[in-house]
PDB file of C-alpha atoms in Angstrom:
ATOM      1  CA  UNK C  27     -10.999  54.513   5.623  1.00 92.00           C
ATOM      2  CA  UNK C  28      -9.510  53.329   2.318  1.00 95.00           C
ATOM      3  CA  UNK C  29     -10.099  49.591   1.998  1.00 94.00           C
ATOM      4  CA  UNK C  30     -11.591  46.808  -0.112  1.00 95.00           C
ATOM      5  CA  UNK C  31     -14.169  44.181   0.858  1.00 94.00           C
ATOM      6  CA  UNK C  32     -16.003  41.472  -1.043  1.00 94.00           C
ATOM      7  CA  UNK C  33     -19.492  41.695  -2.477  1.00 95.00           C
ATOM      8  CA  UNK C  34     -20.777  39.361   0.215  1.00 94.00           C
ATOM      9  CA  UNK C  35     -22.666  39.619   3.482  1.00 94.00           C
ATOM     10  CA  UNK C  36     -19.461  40.249   5.470  1.00 92.00           C
ATOM     11  CA  UNK C  37     -18.524  43.127   3.208  1.00 92.00           C
ATOM     12  CA  UNK C  38     -21.967  44.695   3.349  1.00 95.00           C
ATOM     13  CA  UNK C  39     -22.015  44.327   7.135  1.00 93.00           C
ATOM     14  CA  UNK C  40     -18.617  46.016   7.415  1.00 91.00           C
ATOM     15  CA  UNK C  41     -19.778  48.959   5.333  1.00 94.00           C
ATOM     16  CA  UNK C  42     -22.943  49.338   7.376  1.00 95.00           C
ATOM     17  CA  UNK C  43     -20.931  49.153  10.600  1.00 92.00           C
ATOM     18  CA  UNK C  44     -18.591  51.923   9.410  1.00 93.00           C
ATOM     19  CA  UNK C  45     -21.562  54.109   8.533  1.00 95.00           C
ATOM     20  CA  UNK C  46     -23.134  53.538  11.943  1.00 93.00           C
ATOM     21  CA  UNK C  47     -19.894  54.710  13.545  1.00 92.00           C
ATOM     22  CA  UNK C  48     -19.738  57.842  11.361  1.00 93.00           C
ATOM     23  CA  UNK C  49     -16.770  56.601   9.327  1.00 94.00           C
ATOM     24  CA  UNK C  50     -16.829  57.698   5.689  1.00 95.00           C
ATOM     25  CA  UNK C  51     -17.254  54.786   3.290  1.00 95.00           C
ATOM     26  CA  UNK C  52     -16.562  56.833   0.160  1.00 96.00           C
ATOM     27  CA  UNK C  53     -13.388  54.835  -0.439  1.00 96.00           C
ATOM     28  CA  UNK C  54     -14.580  51.471   0.850  1.00 95.00           C
ATOM     29  CA  UNK C  55     -14.570  49.479  -2.348  1.00 95.00           C
ATOM     30  CA  UNK C  56     -16.451  46.213  -2.976  1.00 94.00           C
ATOM     31  CA  UNK C  57     -15.149  43.585  -5.376  1.00 94.00           C
ATOM     32  CA  UNK C  58     -16.536  40.349  -6.808  1.00 95.00           C
ATOM     33  CA  UNK C  59     -13.021  38.966  -7.302  1.00 94.00           C
ATOM     34  CA  UNK C  60     -12.433  37.914  -3.680  1.00 92.00           C
ATOM     35  CA  UNK C  61     -14.292  37.331  -0.445  1.00 92.00           C
ATOM     36  CA  UNK C  62     -14.109  39.839   2.389  1.00 89.00           C
ATOM     37  CA  UNK C  63     -11.036  39.379   4.560  1.00 86.00           C
ATOM     38  CA  UNK C  64     -11.787  37.540   7.799  1.00 81.00           C
ATOM     39  CA  UNK C  65     -10.030  36.560  11.004  1.00 74.00           C
ATOM     40  CA  UNK C  66     -10.593  33.553  13.244  1.00 70.00           C
ATOM     41  CA  UNK C  67      -9.738  34.499  16.827  1.00 67.00           C
ATOM     42  CA  UNK C  68      -9.235  32.154  19.788  1.00 72.00           C
ATOM     43  CA  UNK C  69      -9.009  33.681  23.272  1.00 67.00           C
ATOM     44  CA  UNK C  70      -7.800  31.712  26.321  1.00 73.00           C
ATOM     45  CA  UNK C  71      -8.811  32.104  29.973  1.00 70.00           C
ATOM     46  CA  UNK C  72      -6.107  34.734  30.538  1.00 70.00           C
ATOM     47  CA  UNK C  73      -7.456  36.906  27.717  1.00 66.00           C
ATOM     48  CA  UNK C  74      -4.540  36.155  25.357  1.00 71.00           C
ATOM     49  CA  UNK C  75      -5.330  35.475  21.714  1.00 65.00           C
ATOM     50  CA  UNK C  76      -4.328  33.518  18.647  1.00 70.00           C
ATOM     51  CA  UNK C  77      -5.484  34.923  15.295  1.00 69.00           C
ATOM     52  CA  UNK C  78      -5.684  33.248  11.889  1.00 72.00           C
ATOM     53  CA  UNK C  79      -6.176  35.786   9.089  1.00 75.00           C
ATOM     54  CA  UNK C  80      -7.562  35.136   5.620  1.00 74.00           C
ATOM     55  CA  UNK C  81      -6.733  38.381   3.802  1.00 79.00           C
ATOM     56  CA  UNK C  82      -9.206  38.005   0.929  1.00 86.00           C
ATOM     57  CA  UNK C  83     -10.180  41.300  -0.712  1.00 89.00           C
ATOM     58  CA  UNK C  84      -7.638  43.219   1.387  1.00 89.00           C
ATOM     59  CA  UNK C  85      -4.928  42.080  -1.026  1.00 91.00           C
ATOM     60  CA  UNK C  86      -6.771  43.548  -4.013  1.00 92.00           C
ATOM     61  CA  UNK C  87      -6.586  47.148  -2.792  1.00 95.00           C
ATOM     62  CA  UNK C  88      -4.246  48.832  -5.279  1.00 95.00           C
ATOM     63  CA  UNK C  89      -2.646  52.108  -6.288  1.00 93.00           C
ATOM     64  CA  UNK C  90      -5.539  52.968  -8.601  1.00 95.00           C
ATOM     65  CA  UNK C  91      -7.856  52.807  -5.587  1.00 95.00           C
ATOM     66  CA  UNK C  92      -5.481  55.111  -3.702  1.00 95.00           C
ATOM     67  CA  UNK C  93      -5.447  57.638  -6.537  1.00 95.00           C
ATOM     68  CA  UNK C  94      -9.230  57.970  -6.250  1.00 96.00           C
ATOM     69  CA  UNK C  95      -8.751  58.867  -2.579  1.00 96.00           C
ATOM     70  CA  UNK C  96      -5.701  61.087  -3.156  1.00 95.00           C
ATOM     71  CA  UNK C  97      -7.416  64.399  -2.396  1.00 95.00           C
ATOM     72  CA  UNK C  98      -8.709  63.098   0.944  1.00 96.00           C
ATOM     73  CA  UNK C  99      -5.390  61.469   1.852  1.00 95.00           C
ATOM     74  CA  UNK C 100      -3.449  64.635   1.051  1.00 94.00           C
ATOM     75  CA  UNK C 101      -5.721  66.748   3.295  1.00 95.00           C
ATOM     76  CA  UNK C 102      -5.542  64.399   6.283  1.00 97.00           C
ATOM     77  CA  UNK C 103      -3.866  65.300   9.568  1.00 97.00           C
ATOM     78  CA  UNK C 104      -2.565  61.756  10.096  1.00 98.00           C
ATOM     79  CA  UNK C 105      -2.339  58.717   7.799  1.00 97.00           C
ATOM     80  CA  UNK C 106      -2.241  55.218   9.344  1.00 97.00           C
ATOM     81  CA  UNK C 107      -0.942  52.323   7.270  1.00 97.00           C
ATOM     82  CA  UNK C 108      -0.239  48.665   8.058  1.00 96.00           C
ATOM     83  CA  UNK C 109       0.422  45.366   6.320  1.00 95.00           C
ATOM     84  CA  UNK C 110      -2.955  43.654   6.072  1.00 93.00           C
ATOM     85  CA  UNK C 111      -2.973  45.016   2.530  1.00 94.00           C
ATOM     86  CA  UNK C 112      -0.066  44.432   0.131  1.00 95.00           C
ATOM     87  CA  UNK C 113       3.182  46.162   1.176  1.00 95.00           C
ATOM     88  CA  UNK C 114       3.324  47.882  -2.219  1.00 96.00           C
ATOM     89  CA  UNK C 115      -0.056  49.532  -1.692  1.00 96.00           C
ATOM     90  CA  UNK C 116       0.741  50.522   1.874  1.00 97.00           C
ATOM     91  CA  UNK C 117       4.065  51.987   0.749  1.00 96.00           C
ATOM     92  CA  UNK C 118       2.340  53.983  -1.989  1.00 96.00           C
ATOM     93  CA  UNK C 119      -0.126  55.397   0.552  1.00 97.00           C
ATOM     94  CA  UNK C 120       2.698  56.424   2.884  1.00 97.00           C
ATOM     95  CA  UNK C 121       4.535  58.034  -0.029  1.00 97.00           C
ATOM     96  CA  UNK C 122       1.450  60.035  -1.039  1.00 96.00           C
ATOM     97  CA  UNK C 123       0.842  61.247   2.495  1.00 97.00           C
ATOM     98  CA  UNK C 124       4.470  61.991   3.311  1.00 96.00           C
ATOM     99  CA  UNK C 125       5.027  63.997   0.110  1.00 96.00           C
ATOM    100  CA  UNK C 126       2.050  66.208   1.019  1.00 96.00           C
ATOM    101  CA  UNK C 127       3.137  66.925   4.574  1.00 96.00           C
ATOM    102  CA  UNK C 128       0.675  64.532   6.202  1.00 97.00           C
ATOM    103  CA  UNK C 129       1.964  62.962   9.416  1.00 97.00           C
ATOM    104  CA  UNK C 130       2.461  59.231   8.811  1.00 97.00           C
ATOM    105  CA  UNK C 131       1.922  56.503  11.395  1.00 98.00           C
ATOM    106  CA  UNK C 132       3.001  53.043  10.269  1.00 98.00           C
ATOM    107  CA  UNK C 133       2.119  49.840  12.098  1.00 97.00           C
ATOM    108  CA  UNK C 134       4.041  46.926  10.468  1.00 96.00           C
ATOM    109  CA  UNK C 135       1.457  44.290  11.290  1.00 92.00           C
ATOM    110  CA  UNK C 136       1.674  41.499  10.419  1.00 91.00           C
ATOM    111  CA  UNK C 137       5.440  42.003  10.225  1.00 91.00           C
ATOM    112  CA  UNK C 138       7.643  40.732   7.417  1.00 92.00           C
ATOM    113  CA  UNK C 139      11.394  40.290   7.856  1.00 91.00           C
ATOM    114  CA  UNK C 140      12.349  41.786   4.485  1.00 92.00           C
ATOM    115  CA  UNK C 141      10.440  45.048   4.896  1.00 95.00           C
ATOM    116  CA  UNK C 142      11.220  47.597   2.189  1.00 96.00           C
ATOM    117  CA  UNK C 143      13.701  50.148   3.673  1.00 96.00           C
ATOM    118  CA  UNK C 144      11.491  53.018   2.488  1.00 97.00           C
ATOM    119  CA  UNK C 145       8.905  52.155   5.142  1.00 97.00           C
ATOM    120  CA  UNK C 146      11.327  53.399   7.796  1.00 97.00           C
ATOM    121  CA  UNK C 147      12.173  56.707   6.159  1.00 96.00           C
ATOM    122  CA  UNK C 148       8.549  57.459   5.235  1.00 97.00           C
ATOM    123  CA  UNK C 149       7.255  56.842   8.780  1.00 96.00           C
ATOM    124  CA  UNK C 150       7.013  59.866  11.051  1.00 96.00           C
ATOM    125  CA  UNK C 151       5.955  57.381  13.733  1.00 98.00           C
ATOM    126  CA  UNK C 152       6.887  53.692  13.433  1.00 98.00           C
ATOM    127  CA  UNK C 153       4.868  51.650  15.939  1.00 98.00           C
ATOM    128  CA  UNK C 154       5.260  47.881  16.356  1.00 97.00           C
ATOM    129  CA  UNK C 155       4.731  45.329  19.118  1.00 95.00           C
ATOM    130  CA  UNK C 156       7.435  43.135  20.632  1.00 95.00           C
ATOM    131  CA  UNK C 157       6.845  40.220  18.233  1.00 94.00           C
ATOM    132  CA  UNK C 158       6.984  42.500  15.209  1.00 96.00           C
ATOM    133  CA  UNK C 159      10.133  44.174  16.572  1.00 96.00           C
ATOM    134  CA  UNK C 160      11.782  40.734  16.841  1.00 96.00           C
ATOM    135  CA  UNK C 161      10.875  39.835  13.259  1.00 96.00           C
ATOM    136  CA  UNK C 162      12.132  43.156  11.921  1.00 97.00           C
ATOM    137  CA  UNK C 163      15.404  43.319  13.867  1.00 96.00           C
ATOM    138  CA  UNK C 164      16.260  39.699  14.704  1.00 95.00           C
ATOM    139  CA  UNK C 165      16.616  40.719  18.363  1.00 96.00           C
ATOM    140  CA  UNK C 166      14.679  38.922  21.105  1.00 95.00           C
ATOM    141  CA  UNK C 167      12.310  41.330  22.855  1.00 96.00           C
ATOM    142  CA  UNK C 168      11.200  40.147  26.291  1.00 93.00           C
ATOM    143  CA  UNK C 169      11.564  43.301  28.387  1.00 96.00           C
ATOM    144  CA  UNK C 170      11.531  47.112  28.132  1.00 96.00           C
ATOM    145  CA  UNK C 171      15.344  47.059  27.943  1.00 97.00           C
ATOM    146  CA  UNK C 172      15.206  44.636  24.998  1.00 97.00           C
ATOM    147  CA  UNK C 173      12.571  46.816  23.333  1.00 97.00           C
ATOM    148  CA  UNK C 174      14.882  49.800  23.666  1.00 97.00           C
ATOM    149  CA  UNK C 175      17.675  47.938  21.870  1.00 97.00           C
ATOM    150  CA  UNK C 176      15.328  46.931  19.050  1.00 97.00           C
ATOM    151  CA  UNK C 177      14.018  50.500  18.812  1.00 97.00           C
ATOM    152  CA  UNK C 178      17.581  51.780  18.382  1.00 97.00           C
ATOM    153  CA  UNK C 179      18.073  49.416  15.431  1.00 97.00           C
ATOM    154  CA  UNK C 180      14.831  50.625  13.836  1.00 97.00           C
ATOM    155  CA  UNK C 181      15.800  54.250  14.438  1.00 96.00           C
ATOM    156  CA  UNK C 182      19.071  53.700  12.612  1.00 95.00           C
ATOM    157  CA  UNK C 183      17.045  52.653   9.559  1.00 96.00           C
ATOM    158  CA  UNK C 184      15.619  56.157   9.241  1.00 95.00           C
ATOM    159  CA  UNK C 185      12.532  56.365  11.470  1.00 94.00           C
ATOM    160  CA  UNK C 186      11.749  59.700  13.108  1.00 95.00           C
ATOM    161  CA  UNK C 187       9.967  58.142  16.097  1.00 97.00           C
ATOM    162  CA  UNK C 188       9.917  54.478  17.126  1.00 98.00           C
ATOM    163  CA  UNK C 189       7.421  52.990  19.584  1.00 98.00           C
ATOM    164  CA  UNK C 190       7.526  49.365  20.676  1.00 98.00           C
ATOM    165  CA  UNK C 191       4.379  48.265  22.496  1.00 97.00           C
ATOM    166  CA  UNK C 192       4.721  45.650  25.228  1.00 95.00           C
ATOM    167  CA  UNK C 193       1.172  44.724  26.220  1.00 92.00           C
ATOM    168  CA  UNK C 194       0.812  44.819  29.992  1.00 91.00           C
ATOM    169  CA  UNK C 195       4.252  46.455  30.275  1.00 94.00           C
ATOM    170  CA  UNK C 196       3.171  49.544  28.334  1.00 96.00           C
ATOM    171  CA  UNK C 197       5.562  50.730  25.641  1.00 97.00           C
ATOM    172  CA  UNK C 198       9.038  52.046  24.918  1.00 98.00           C
ATOM    173  CA  UNK C 199       9.603  55.255  22.949  1.00 97.00           C
ATOM    174  CA  UNK C 200      12.579  56.631  21.095  1.00 96.00           C
ATOM    175  CA  UNK C 201      12.959  59.568  18.709  1.00 95.00           C
ATOM    176  CA  UNK C 202      15.544  61.491  16.753  1.00 93.00           C
ATOM    177  CA  UNK C 203      15.228  64.336  19.262  1.00 92.00           C
ATOM    178  CA  UNK C 204      15.151  62.019  22.308  1.00 91.00           C
ATOM    179  CA  UNK C 205      17.539  59.218  21.282  1.00 92.00           C
ATOM    180  CA  UNK C 206      17.595  57.441  24.660  1.00 95.00           C
ATOM    181  CA  UNK C 207      14.885  54.733  24.951  1.00 96.00           C
ATOM    182  CA  UNK C 208      12.226  55.561  27.542  1.00 97.00           C
ATOM    183  CA  UNK C 209       9.804  53.082  29.097  1.00 97.00           C
ATOM    184  CA  UNK C 210       6.202  54.297  29.458  1.00 97.00           C
ATOM    185  CA  UNK C 211       4.450  51.859  31.828  1.00 95.00           C
ATOM    186  CA  UNK C 212       0.705  51.311  31.970  1.00 94.00           C
ATOM    187  CA  UNK C 213      -1.661  50.442  34.778  1.00 90.00           C
ATOM    188  CA  UNK C 214      -2.185  46.773  35.548  1.00 90.00           C
ATOM    189  CA  UNK C 215      -5.631  45.419  34.687  1.00 92.00           C
ATOM    190  CA  UNK C 216      -7.217  41.985  34.497  1.00 90.00           C
ATOM    191  CA  UNK C 217      -7.605  41.272  30.771  1.00 87.00           C
ATOM    192  CA  UNK C 218     -10.752  39.693  29.377  1.00 88.00           C
ATOM    193  CA  UNK C 219      -9.663  39.742  25.732  1.00 86.00           C
ATOM    194  CA  UNK C 220      -6.438  41.305  24.421  1.00 85.00           C
ATOM    195  CA  UNK C 221      -7.529  41.049  20.774  1.00 83.00           C
ATOM    196  CA  UNK C 222      -7.160  44.416  19.066  1.00 85.00           C
ATOM    197  CA  UNK C 223      -5.311  46.105  21.941  1.00 90.00           C
ATOM    198  CA  UNK C 224      -2.547  47.178  19.570  1.00 91.00           C
ATOM    199  CA  UNK C 225      -5.071  48.661  17.139  1.00 93.00           C
ATOM    200  CA  UNK C 226      -6.743  50.471  20.014  1.00 95.00           C
ATOM    201  CA  UNK C 227      -3.360  51.930  21.008  1.00 96.00           C
ATOM    202  CA  UNK C 228      -2.501  52.982  17.438  1.00 97.00           C
ATOM    203  CA  UNK C 229      -5.940  54.516  16.897  1.00 96.00           C
ATOM    204  CA  UNK C 230      -5.702  56.494  20.134  1.00 97.00           C
ATOM    205  CA  UNK C 231      -2.201  57.676  19.254  1.00 98.00           C
ATOM    206  CA  UNK C 232      -3.372  58.836  15.815  1.00 98.00           C
ATOM    207  CA  UNK C 233      -6.207  60.742  17.487  1.00 97.00           C
ATOM    208  CA  UNK C 234      -3.813  62.591  19.772  1.00 98.00           C
ATOM    209  CA  UNK C 235      -1.368  63.312  16.947  1.00 98.00           C
ATOM    210  CA  UNK C 236      -4.214  64.788  14.903  1.00 97.00           C
ATOM    211  CA  UNK C 237      -6.182  66.705  17.511  1.00 97.00           C
ATOM    212  CA  UNK C 238      -3.767  67.328  20.404  1.00 97.00           C
ATOM    213  CA  UNK C 239      -0.427  67.947  18.671  1.00 96.00           C
ATOM    214  CA  UNK C 240       0.656  70.262  21.516  1.00 96.00           C
ATOM    215  CA  UNK C 241       0.921  67.293  23.881  1.00 97.00           C
ATOM    216  CA  UNK C 242       4.338  65.735  24.426  1.00 96.00           C
ATOM    217  CA  UNK C 243       4.830  62.336  22.813  1.00 96.00           C
ATOM    218  CA  UNK C 244       5.213  60.811  26.270  1.00 96.00           C
ATOM    219  CA  UNK C 245       1.836  62.176  27.343  1.00 97.00           C
ATOM    220  CA  UNK C 246       0.187  60.907  24.149  1.00 98.00           C
ATOM    221  CA  UNK C 247       1.604  57.443  24.852  1.00 97.00           C
ATOM    222  CA  UNK C 248       0.422  57.454  28.458  1.00 97.00           C
ATOM    223  CA  UNK C 249      -3.104  58.239  27.307  1.00 97.00           C
ATOM    224  CA  UNK C 250      -2.943  55.680  24.495  1.00 97.00           C
ATOM    225  CA  UNK C 251      -1.743  53.062  27.006  1.00 96.00           C
ATOM    226  CA  UNK C 252      -4.759  53.854  29.189  1.00 96.00           C
ATOM    227  CA  UNK C 253      -7.242  53.504  26.317  1.00 96.00           C
ATOM    228  CA  UNK C 254      -5.678  50.201  25.217  1.00 94.00           C
ATOM    229  CA  UNK C 255      -5.940  48.969  28.829  1.00 94.00           C
ATOM    230  CA  UNK C 256      -9.647  49.831  28.816  1.00 94.00           C
ATOM    231  CA  UNK C 257     -10.124  47.849  25.599  1.00 93.00           C
ATOM    232  CA  UNK C 258      -8.658  44.600  26.970  1.00 91.00           C
ATOM    233  CA  UNK C 259     -11.215  44.601  29.801  1.00 91.00           C
ATOM    234  CA  UNK C 260     -14.051  43.883  27.341  1.00 90.00           C
ATOM    235  CA  UNK C 261     -14.632  41.009  24.929  1.00 86.00           C
ATOM    236  CA  UNK C 262     -14.302  41.344  21.200  1.00 83.00           C
ATOM    237  CA  UNK C 263     -12.107  43.461  18.977  1.00 81.00           C
ATOM    238  CA  UNK C 264     -13.821  46.579  17.665  1.00 85.00           C
ATOM    239  CA  UNK C 265     -16.653  46.034  20.136  1.00 85.00           C
ATOM    240  CA  UNK C 266     -14.161  46.476  22.987  1.00 88.00           C
ATOM    241  CA  UNK C 267     -13.049  49.943  21.904  1.00 92.00           C
ATOM    242  CA  UNK C 268     -14.474  52.624  24.189  1.00 91.00           C
ATOM    243  CA  UNK C 269     -16.335  55.645  22.868  1.00 92.00           C
ATOM    244  CA  UNK C 270     -15.133  59.085  23.927  1.00 93.00           C
ATOM    245  CA  UNK C 271     -18.197  59.521  26.137  1.00 94.00           C
ATOM    246  CA  UNK C 272     -17.167  56.455  28.142  1.00 92.00           C
ATOM    247  CA  UNK C 273     -13.643  57.678  28.903  1.00 95.00           C
ATOM    248  CA  UNK C 274     -12.410  60.082  31.628  1.00 95.00           C
ATOM    249  CA  UNK C 275     -12.628  63.737  30.636  1.00 95.00           C
ATOM    250  CA  UNK C 276      -9.002  64.357  31.569  1.00 95.00           C
ATOM    251  CA  UNK C 277      -7.944  62.311  28.531  1.00 95.00           C
ATOM    252  CA  UNK C 278      -9.253  65.173  26.402  1.00 95.00           C
TER     253      UNK C 278
END
């Protein structure tokens, strides 16, 4: 984890939480120049959410911080980047990883319409949800068929693999080697809290890319769909993510 938090109670709690979950905090930087980034989350009776983000110290992570972590980044199996830090920093991280043969997984969240074109060409896997796909392409995405059309536009921008997640409808995949959009459905569950489902999906996908590279992309997505579906059946964001011991053995 390469990130920046404030020198406040939230930041200290985040670092302690990472340590308790065996996540290295070597490159978790604390700064006095901004408060720790926070999110206010409202969840309705159907489990759907509205999130207000105050980025705080996230926006102070910079290329100098990345350089300190360069050796670790360059040895990674998979590098995940997104847009809760500045696009420039995220782009630099993708560039570092890509130039060293590290598989890159980019999640353009929260999406910005004028995304630098290099994000597409530097992403081995470009994974966005339907709202993000709409912002990036200008196409309305309300169905798997719509997602396929948006994915084609993103593919034309230079992505190797495009995945558009659709919540309860699963996801749509498209790749340079399989250029016809394919819908990967997921099982229907009763959601308690959908907050963080996309992060759960992306994290699971990164795990399979790193540790089960022999699996087909379709199989990785089916398993990632399942894990995301498990996460929405519990309250909270990170607290809803299942541990490996709590998941079916056939996922591994």
